[in-house]
PDB file of C-alpha atoms in Angstrom:
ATOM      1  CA  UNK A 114     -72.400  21.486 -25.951  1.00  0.00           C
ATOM      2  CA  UNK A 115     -70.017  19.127 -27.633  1.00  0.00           C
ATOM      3  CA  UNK A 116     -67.400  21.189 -28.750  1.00  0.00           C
ATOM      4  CA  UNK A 117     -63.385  21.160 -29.890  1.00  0.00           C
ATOM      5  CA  UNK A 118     -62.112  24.582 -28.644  1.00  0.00           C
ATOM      6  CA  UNK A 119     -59.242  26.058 -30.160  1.00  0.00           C
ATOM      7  CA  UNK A 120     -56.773  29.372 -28.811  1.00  0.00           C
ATOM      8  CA  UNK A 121     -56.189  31.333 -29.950  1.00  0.00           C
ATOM      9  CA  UNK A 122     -58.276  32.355 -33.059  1.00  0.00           C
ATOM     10  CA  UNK A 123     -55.656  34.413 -35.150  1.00  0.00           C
ATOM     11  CA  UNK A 124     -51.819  34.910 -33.867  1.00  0.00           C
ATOM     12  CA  UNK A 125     -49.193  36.686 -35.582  1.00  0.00           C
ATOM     13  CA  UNK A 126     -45.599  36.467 -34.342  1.00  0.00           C
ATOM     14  CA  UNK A 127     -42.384  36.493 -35.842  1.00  0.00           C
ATOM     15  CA  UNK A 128     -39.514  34.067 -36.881  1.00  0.00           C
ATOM     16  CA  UNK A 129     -38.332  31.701 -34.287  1.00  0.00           C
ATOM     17  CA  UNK A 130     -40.005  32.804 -30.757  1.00  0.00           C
ATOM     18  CA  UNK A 131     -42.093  29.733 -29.560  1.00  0.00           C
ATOM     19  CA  UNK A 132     -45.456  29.088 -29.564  1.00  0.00           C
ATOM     20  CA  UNK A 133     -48.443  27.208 -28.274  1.00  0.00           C
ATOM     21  CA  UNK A 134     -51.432  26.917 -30.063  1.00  0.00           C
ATOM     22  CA  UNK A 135     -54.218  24.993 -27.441  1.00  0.00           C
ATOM     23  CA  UNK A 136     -56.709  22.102 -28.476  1.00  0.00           C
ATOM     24  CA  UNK A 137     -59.220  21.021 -25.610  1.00  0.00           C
ATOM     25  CA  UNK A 138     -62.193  18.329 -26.746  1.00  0.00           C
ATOM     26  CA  UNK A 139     -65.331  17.785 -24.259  1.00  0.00           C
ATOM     27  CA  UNK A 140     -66.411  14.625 -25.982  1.00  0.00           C
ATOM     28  CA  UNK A 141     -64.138  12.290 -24.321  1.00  0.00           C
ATOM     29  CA  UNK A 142     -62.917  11.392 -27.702  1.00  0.00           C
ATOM     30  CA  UNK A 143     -59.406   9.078 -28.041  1.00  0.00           C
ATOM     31  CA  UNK A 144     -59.025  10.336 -30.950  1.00  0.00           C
ATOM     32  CA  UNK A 145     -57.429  13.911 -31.955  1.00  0.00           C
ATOM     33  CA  UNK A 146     -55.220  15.297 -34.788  1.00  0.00           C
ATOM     34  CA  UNK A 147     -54.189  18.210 -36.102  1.00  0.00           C
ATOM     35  CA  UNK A 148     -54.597  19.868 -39.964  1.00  0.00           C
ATOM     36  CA  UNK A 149     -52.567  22.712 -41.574  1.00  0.00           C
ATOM     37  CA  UNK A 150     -54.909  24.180 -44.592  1.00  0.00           C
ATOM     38  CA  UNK A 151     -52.912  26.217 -47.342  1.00  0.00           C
ATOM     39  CA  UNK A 152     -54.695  27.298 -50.577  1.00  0.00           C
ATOM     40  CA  UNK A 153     -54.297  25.111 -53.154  1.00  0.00           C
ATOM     41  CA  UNK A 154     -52.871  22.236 -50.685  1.00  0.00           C
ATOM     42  CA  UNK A 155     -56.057  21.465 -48.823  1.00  0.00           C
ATOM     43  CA  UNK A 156     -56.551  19.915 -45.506  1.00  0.00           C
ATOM     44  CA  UNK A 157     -52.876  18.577 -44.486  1.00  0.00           C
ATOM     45  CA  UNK A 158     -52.331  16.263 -41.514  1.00  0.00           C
ATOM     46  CA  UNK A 159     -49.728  17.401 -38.961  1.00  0.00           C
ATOM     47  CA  UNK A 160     -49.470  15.026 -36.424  1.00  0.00           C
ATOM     48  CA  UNK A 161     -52.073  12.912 -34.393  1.00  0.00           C
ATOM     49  CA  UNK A 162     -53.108  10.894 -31.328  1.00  0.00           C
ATOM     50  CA  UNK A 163     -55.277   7.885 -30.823  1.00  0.00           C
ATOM     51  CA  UNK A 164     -55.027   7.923 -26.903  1.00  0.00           C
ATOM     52  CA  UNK A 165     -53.145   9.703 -24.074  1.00  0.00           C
ATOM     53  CA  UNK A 166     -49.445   9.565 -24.183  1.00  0.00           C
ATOM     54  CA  UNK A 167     -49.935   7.693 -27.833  1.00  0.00           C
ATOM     55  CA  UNK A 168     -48.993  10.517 -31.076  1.00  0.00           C
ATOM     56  CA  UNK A 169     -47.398  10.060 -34.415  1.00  0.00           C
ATOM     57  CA  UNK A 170     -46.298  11.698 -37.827  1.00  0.00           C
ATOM     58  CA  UNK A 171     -49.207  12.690 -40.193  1.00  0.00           C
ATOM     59  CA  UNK A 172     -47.976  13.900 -43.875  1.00  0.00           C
ATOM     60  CA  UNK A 173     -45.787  17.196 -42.689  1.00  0.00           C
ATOM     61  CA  UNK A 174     -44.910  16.878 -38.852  1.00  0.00           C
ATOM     62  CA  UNK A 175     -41.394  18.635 -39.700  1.00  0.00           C
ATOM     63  CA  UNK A 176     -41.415  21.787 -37.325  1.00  0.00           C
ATOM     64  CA  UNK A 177     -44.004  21.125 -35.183  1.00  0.00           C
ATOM     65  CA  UNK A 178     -44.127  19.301 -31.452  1.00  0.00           C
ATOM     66  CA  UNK A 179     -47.473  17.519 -30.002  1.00  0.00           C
ATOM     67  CA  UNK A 180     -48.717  15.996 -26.447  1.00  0.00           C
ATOM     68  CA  UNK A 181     -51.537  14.261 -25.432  1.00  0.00           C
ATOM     69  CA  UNK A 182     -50.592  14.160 -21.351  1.00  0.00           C
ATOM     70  CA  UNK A 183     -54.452  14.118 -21.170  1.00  0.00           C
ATOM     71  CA  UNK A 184     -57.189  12.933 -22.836  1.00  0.00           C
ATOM     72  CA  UNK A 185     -58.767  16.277 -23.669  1.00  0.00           C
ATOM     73  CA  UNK A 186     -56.115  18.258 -25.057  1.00  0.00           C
ATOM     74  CA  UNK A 187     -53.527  18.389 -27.586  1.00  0.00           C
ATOM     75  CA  UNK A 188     -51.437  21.586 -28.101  1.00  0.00           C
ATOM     76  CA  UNK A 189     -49.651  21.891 -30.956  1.00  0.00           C
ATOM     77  CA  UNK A 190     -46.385  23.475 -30.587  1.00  0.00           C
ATOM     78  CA  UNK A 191     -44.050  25.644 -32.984  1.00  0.00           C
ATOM     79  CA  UNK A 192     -40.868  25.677 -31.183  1.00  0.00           C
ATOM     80  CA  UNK A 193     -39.303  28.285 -33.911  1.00  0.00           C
ATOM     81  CA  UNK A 194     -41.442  29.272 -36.308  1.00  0.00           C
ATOM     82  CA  UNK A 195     -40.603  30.353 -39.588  1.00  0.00           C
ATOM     83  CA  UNK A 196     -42.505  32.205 -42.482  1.00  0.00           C
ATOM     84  CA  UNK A 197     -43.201  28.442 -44.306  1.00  0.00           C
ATOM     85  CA  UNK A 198     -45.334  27.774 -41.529  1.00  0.00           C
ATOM     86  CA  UNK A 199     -47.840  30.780 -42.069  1.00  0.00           C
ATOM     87  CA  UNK A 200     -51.479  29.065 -42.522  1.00  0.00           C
ATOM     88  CA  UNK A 201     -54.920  28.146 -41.147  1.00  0.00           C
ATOM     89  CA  UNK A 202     -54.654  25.588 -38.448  1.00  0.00           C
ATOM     90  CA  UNK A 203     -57.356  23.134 -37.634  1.00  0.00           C
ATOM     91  CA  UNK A 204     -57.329  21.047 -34.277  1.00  0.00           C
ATOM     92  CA  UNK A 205     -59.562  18.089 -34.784  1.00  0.00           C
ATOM     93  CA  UNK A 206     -60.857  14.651 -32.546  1.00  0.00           C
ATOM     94  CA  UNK A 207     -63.132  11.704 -33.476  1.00  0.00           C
ATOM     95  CA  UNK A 208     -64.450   8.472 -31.158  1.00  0.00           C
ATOM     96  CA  UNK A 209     -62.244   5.588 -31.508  1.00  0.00           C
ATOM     97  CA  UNK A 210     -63.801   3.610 -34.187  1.00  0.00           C
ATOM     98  CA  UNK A 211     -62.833   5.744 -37.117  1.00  0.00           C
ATOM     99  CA  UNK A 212     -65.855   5.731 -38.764  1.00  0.00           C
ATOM    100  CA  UNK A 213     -67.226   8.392 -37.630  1.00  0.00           C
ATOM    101  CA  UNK A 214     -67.111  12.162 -37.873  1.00  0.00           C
ATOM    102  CA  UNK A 215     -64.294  14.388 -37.325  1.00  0.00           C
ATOM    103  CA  UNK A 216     -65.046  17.441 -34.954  1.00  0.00           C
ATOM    104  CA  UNK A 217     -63.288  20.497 -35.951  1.00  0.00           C
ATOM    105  CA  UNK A 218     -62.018  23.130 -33.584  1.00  0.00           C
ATOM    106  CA  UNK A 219     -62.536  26.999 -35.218  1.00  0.00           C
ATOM    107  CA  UNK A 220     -59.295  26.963 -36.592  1.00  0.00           C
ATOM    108  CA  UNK A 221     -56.363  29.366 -35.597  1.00  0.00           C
ATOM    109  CA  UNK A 222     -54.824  31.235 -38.206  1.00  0.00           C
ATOM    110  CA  UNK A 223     -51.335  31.568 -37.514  1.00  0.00           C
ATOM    111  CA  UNK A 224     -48.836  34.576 -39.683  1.00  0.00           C
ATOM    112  CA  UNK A 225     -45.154  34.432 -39.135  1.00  0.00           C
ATOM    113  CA  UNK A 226     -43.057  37.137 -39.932  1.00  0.00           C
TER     114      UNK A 226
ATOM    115  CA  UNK B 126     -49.195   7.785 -50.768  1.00  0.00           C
ATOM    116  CA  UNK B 127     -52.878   7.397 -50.852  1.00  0.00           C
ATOM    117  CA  UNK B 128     -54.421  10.398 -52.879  1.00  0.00           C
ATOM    118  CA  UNK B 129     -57.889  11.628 -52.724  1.00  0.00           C
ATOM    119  CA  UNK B 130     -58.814  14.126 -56.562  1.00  0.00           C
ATOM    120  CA  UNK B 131     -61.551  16.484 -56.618  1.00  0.00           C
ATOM    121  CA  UNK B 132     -62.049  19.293 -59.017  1.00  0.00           C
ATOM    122  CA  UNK B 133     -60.822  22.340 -57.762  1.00  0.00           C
ATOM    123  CA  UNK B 134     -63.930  23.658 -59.797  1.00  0.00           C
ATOM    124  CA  UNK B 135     -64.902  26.783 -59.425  1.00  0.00           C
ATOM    125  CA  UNK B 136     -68.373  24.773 -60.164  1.00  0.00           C
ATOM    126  CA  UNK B 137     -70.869  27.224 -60.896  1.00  0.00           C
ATOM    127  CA  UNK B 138     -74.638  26.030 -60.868  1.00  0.00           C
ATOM    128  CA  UNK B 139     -78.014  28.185 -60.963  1.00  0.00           C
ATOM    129  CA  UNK B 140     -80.184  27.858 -58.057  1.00  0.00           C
ATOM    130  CA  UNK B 141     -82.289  25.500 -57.892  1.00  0.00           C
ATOM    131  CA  UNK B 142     -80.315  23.046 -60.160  1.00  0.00           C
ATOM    132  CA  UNK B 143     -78.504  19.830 -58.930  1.00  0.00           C
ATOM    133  CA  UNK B 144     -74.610  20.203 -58.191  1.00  0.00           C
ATOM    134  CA  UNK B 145     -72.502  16.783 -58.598  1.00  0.00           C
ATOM    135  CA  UNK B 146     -69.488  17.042 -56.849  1.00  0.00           C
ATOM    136  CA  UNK B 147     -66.552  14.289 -57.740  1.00  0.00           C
ATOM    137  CA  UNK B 148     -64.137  12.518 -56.113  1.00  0.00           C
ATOM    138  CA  UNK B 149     -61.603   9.737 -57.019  1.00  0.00           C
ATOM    139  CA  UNK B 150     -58.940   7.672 -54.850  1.00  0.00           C
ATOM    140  CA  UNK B 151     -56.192   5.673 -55.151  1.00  0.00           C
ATOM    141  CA  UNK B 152     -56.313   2.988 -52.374  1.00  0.00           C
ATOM    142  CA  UNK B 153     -58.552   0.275 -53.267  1.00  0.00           C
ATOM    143  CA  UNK B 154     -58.838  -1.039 -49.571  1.00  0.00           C
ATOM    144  CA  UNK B 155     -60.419   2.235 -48.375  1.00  0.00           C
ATOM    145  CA  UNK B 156     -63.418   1.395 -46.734  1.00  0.00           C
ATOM    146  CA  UNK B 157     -65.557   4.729 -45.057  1.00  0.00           C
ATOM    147  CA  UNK B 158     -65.857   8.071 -47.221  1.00  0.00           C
ATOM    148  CA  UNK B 159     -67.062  11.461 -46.201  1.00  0.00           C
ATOM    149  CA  UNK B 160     -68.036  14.952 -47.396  1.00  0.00           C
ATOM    150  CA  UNK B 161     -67.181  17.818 -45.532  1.00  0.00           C
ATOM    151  CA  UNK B 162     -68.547  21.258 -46.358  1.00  0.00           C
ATOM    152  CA  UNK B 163     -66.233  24.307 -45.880  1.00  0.00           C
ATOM    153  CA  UNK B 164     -67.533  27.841 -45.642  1.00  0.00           C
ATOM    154  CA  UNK B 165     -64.653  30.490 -46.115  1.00  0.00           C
ATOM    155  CA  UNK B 166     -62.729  31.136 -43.101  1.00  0.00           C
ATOM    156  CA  UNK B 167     -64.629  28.536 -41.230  1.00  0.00           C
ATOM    157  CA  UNK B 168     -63.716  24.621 -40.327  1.00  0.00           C
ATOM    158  CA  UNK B 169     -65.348  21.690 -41.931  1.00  0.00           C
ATOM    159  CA  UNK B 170     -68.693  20.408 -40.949  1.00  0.00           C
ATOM    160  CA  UNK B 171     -69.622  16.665 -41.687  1.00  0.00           C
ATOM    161  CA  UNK B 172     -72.662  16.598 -44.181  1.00  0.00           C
ATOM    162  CA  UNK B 173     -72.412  12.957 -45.679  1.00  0.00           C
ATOM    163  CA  UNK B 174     -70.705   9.623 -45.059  1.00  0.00           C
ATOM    164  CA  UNK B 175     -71.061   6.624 -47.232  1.00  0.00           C
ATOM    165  CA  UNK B 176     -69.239   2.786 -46.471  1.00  0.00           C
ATOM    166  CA  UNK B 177     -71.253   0.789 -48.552  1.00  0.00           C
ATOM    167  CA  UNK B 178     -71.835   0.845 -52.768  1.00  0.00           C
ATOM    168  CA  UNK B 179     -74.340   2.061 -53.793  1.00  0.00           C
ATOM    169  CA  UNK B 180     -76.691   5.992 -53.711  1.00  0.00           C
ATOM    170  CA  UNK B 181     -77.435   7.492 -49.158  1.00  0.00           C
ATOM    171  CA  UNK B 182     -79.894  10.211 -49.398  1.00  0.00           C
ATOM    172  CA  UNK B 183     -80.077  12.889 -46.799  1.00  0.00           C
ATOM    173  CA  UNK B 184     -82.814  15.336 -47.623  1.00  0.00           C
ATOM    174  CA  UNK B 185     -81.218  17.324 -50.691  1.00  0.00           C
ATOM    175  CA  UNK B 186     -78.163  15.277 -50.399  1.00  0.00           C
ATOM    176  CA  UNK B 187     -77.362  12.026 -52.514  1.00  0.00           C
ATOM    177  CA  UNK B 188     -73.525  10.359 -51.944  1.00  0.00           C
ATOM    178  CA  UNK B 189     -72.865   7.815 -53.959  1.00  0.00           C
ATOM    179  CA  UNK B 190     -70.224   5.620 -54.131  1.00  0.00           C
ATOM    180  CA  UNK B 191     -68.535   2.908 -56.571  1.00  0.00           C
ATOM    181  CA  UNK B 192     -65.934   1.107 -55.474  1.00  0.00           C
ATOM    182  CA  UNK B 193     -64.660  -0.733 -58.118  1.00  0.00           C
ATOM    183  CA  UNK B 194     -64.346   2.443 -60.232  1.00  0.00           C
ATOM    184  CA  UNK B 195     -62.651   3.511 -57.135  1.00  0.00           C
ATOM    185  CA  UNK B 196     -64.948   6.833 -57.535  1.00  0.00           C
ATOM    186  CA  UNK B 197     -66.923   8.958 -54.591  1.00  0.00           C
ATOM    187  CA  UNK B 198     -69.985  11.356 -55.409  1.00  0.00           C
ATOM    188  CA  UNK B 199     -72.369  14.421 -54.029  1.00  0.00           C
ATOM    189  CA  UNK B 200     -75.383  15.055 -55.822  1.00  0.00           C
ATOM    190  CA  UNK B 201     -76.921  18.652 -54.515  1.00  0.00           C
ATOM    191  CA  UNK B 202     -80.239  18.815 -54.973  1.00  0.00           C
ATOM    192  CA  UNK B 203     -82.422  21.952 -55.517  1.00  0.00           C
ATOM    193  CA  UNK B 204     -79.137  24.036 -54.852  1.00  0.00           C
ATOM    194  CA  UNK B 205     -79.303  27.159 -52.201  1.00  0.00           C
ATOM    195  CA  UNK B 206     -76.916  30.204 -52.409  1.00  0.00           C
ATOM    196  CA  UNK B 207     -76.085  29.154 -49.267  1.00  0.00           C
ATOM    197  CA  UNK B 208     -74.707  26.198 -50.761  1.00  0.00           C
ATOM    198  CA  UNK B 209     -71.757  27.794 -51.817  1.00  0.00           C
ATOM    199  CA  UNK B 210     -68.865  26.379 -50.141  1.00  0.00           C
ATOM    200  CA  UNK B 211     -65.972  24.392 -50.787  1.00  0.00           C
ATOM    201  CA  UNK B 212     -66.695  20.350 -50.127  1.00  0.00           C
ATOM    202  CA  UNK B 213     -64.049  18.210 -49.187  1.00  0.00           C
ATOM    203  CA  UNK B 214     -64.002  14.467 -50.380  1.00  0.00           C
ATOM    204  CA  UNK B 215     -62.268  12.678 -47.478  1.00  0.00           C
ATOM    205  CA  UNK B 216     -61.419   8.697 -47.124  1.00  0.00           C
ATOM    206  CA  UNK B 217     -60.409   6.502 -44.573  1.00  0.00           C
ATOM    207  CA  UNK B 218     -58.175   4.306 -45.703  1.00  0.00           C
ATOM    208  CA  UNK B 219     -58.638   1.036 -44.172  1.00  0.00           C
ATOM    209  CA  UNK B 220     -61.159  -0.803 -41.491  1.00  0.00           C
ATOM    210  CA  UNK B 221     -60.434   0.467 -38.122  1.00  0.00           C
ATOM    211  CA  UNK B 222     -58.257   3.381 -39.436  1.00  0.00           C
ATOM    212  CA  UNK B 223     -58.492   6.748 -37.907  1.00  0.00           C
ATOM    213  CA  UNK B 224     -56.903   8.420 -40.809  1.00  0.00           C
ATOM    214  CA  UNK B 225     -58.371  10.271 -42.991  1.00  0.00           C
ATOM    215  CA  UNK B 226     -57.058  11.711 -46.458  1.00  0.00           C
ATOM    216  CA  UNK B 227     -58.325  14.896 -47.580  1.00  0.00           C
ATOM    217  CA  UNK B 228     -59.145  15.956 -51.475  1.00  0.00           C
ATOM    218  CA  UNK B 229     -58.183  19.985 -52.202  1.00  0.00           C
ATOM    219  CA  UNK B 230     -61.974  20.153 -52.337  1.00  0.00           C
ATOM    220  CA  UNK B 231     -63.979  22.068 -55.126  1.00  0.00           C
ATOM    221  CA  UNK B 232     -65.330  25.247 -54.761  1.00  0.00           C
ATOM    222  CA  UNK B 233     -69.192  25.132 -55.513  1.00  0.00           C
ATOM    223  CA  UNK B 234     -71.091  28.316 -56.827  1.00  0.00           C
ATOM    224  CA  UNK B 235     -74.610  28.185 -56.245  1.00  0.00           C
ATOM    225  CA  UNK B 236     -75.837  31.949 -58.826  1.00  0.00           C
ATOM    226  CA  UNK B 237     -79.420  33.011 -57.747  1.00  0.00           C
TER     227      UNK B 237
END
């Protein structure tokens, strides 16, 4: 089944102790990025990749680390959290030619105290 | 910046009505435009896509789009309960772009 899988599902943790939050895509896509979602804010880009070893800046990258050593995933990394970054996290990837659909991971929602 | 506006709504419609759903953007070059649907605590799922002027119809599902009025639209048809979601108006900005720009979305109602 073609599927973006996303770990873990809900993690609280407190102010400034690292974290990992995993993205792993089955579909071979080139294409993966990741989405903060905050009420009233909507769907927010954090960073993205359009191949392995290739990532850049969406609209709020500040705080957050990315890789793409492989084609299939692309963890998204909180290196010291802080309450600000409290929200619903969406790991996402696409083929290559942009016109087609986005596949969403379940979304992790992440609290920091 | 390149800005995507929906109505947060809430938009409530009786069942069995038809829900239009609105969307404007700012970049005249965008070129591909989507609708997501959004069931609380769950991620987006594709349900449209539109590229060219004009009305696509998928089963109860009209987009339409106009781009010289630079304006983006979901016609529900027959509206279910389970309807009720929150759609998200997305655009990519330019041929051969991977990015997309998400609306806030508006929150549909569908009242048996």
């Amino acid at each position: 089944e073609a599927q973006v899988t996303q770990n873990p599902r809900y993690l609280i943790t407190v102010t400034g102790k690292k974290l990992t939050v995993t993205c792993s895509q089955n579909m071979n896509h080139e294409y993966m990025s990741w989405y903060r979602q905050d009420p009233g804010l909507g769907l927010r880009q954090i960073y993205y990749s359009m191949n392995v070893e290739v990532t850049d800046k969406g609209d709020v990258p500040e705080g957050y680390k990315v890789s793409r050593k492989e084609k299939r995933n692309f963890p998204l990394i909180l290196e010291s959290p802080s309450p600000n970054q409290t929200s619903l996290y969406f790991c996402a990837s696409s083929s290559r030619t942009g016109r087609e659909k986005l596949f969403f991971g379940s979304g992790t929602q992440l609290s920091v105290l | 910046q390149k800005e995507v506006e929906q109505n947060s709504g809430p938009l409530s419609v009786p069942e069995g009505a038809i829900a239009s759903l609105n969307c404007t953007y700012s970049d005249r070059g965008s070129q591909s435009f989507f609708w997501y649907r959004q069931y609380s605590g769950k991620s987006p799922e594709l349900i449209m896509f539109i590229y060219s002027n004009g009305d696509k119809e998928d089963g109860r599902f009209t987009a339409q789009l106009n781009k010289a009025s630079q304006y983006v639209s979901l016609l529900i048809r027959d509206s279910q309960p389970s309807d009720s979601a929150t759609y998200l108006c997305a655009v990519n900005a330019e041929a051969g772009s991977y990015q997309l720009t998400f609306g806030k979305g508006t929150k549909l109602s569908v009242i048996p």
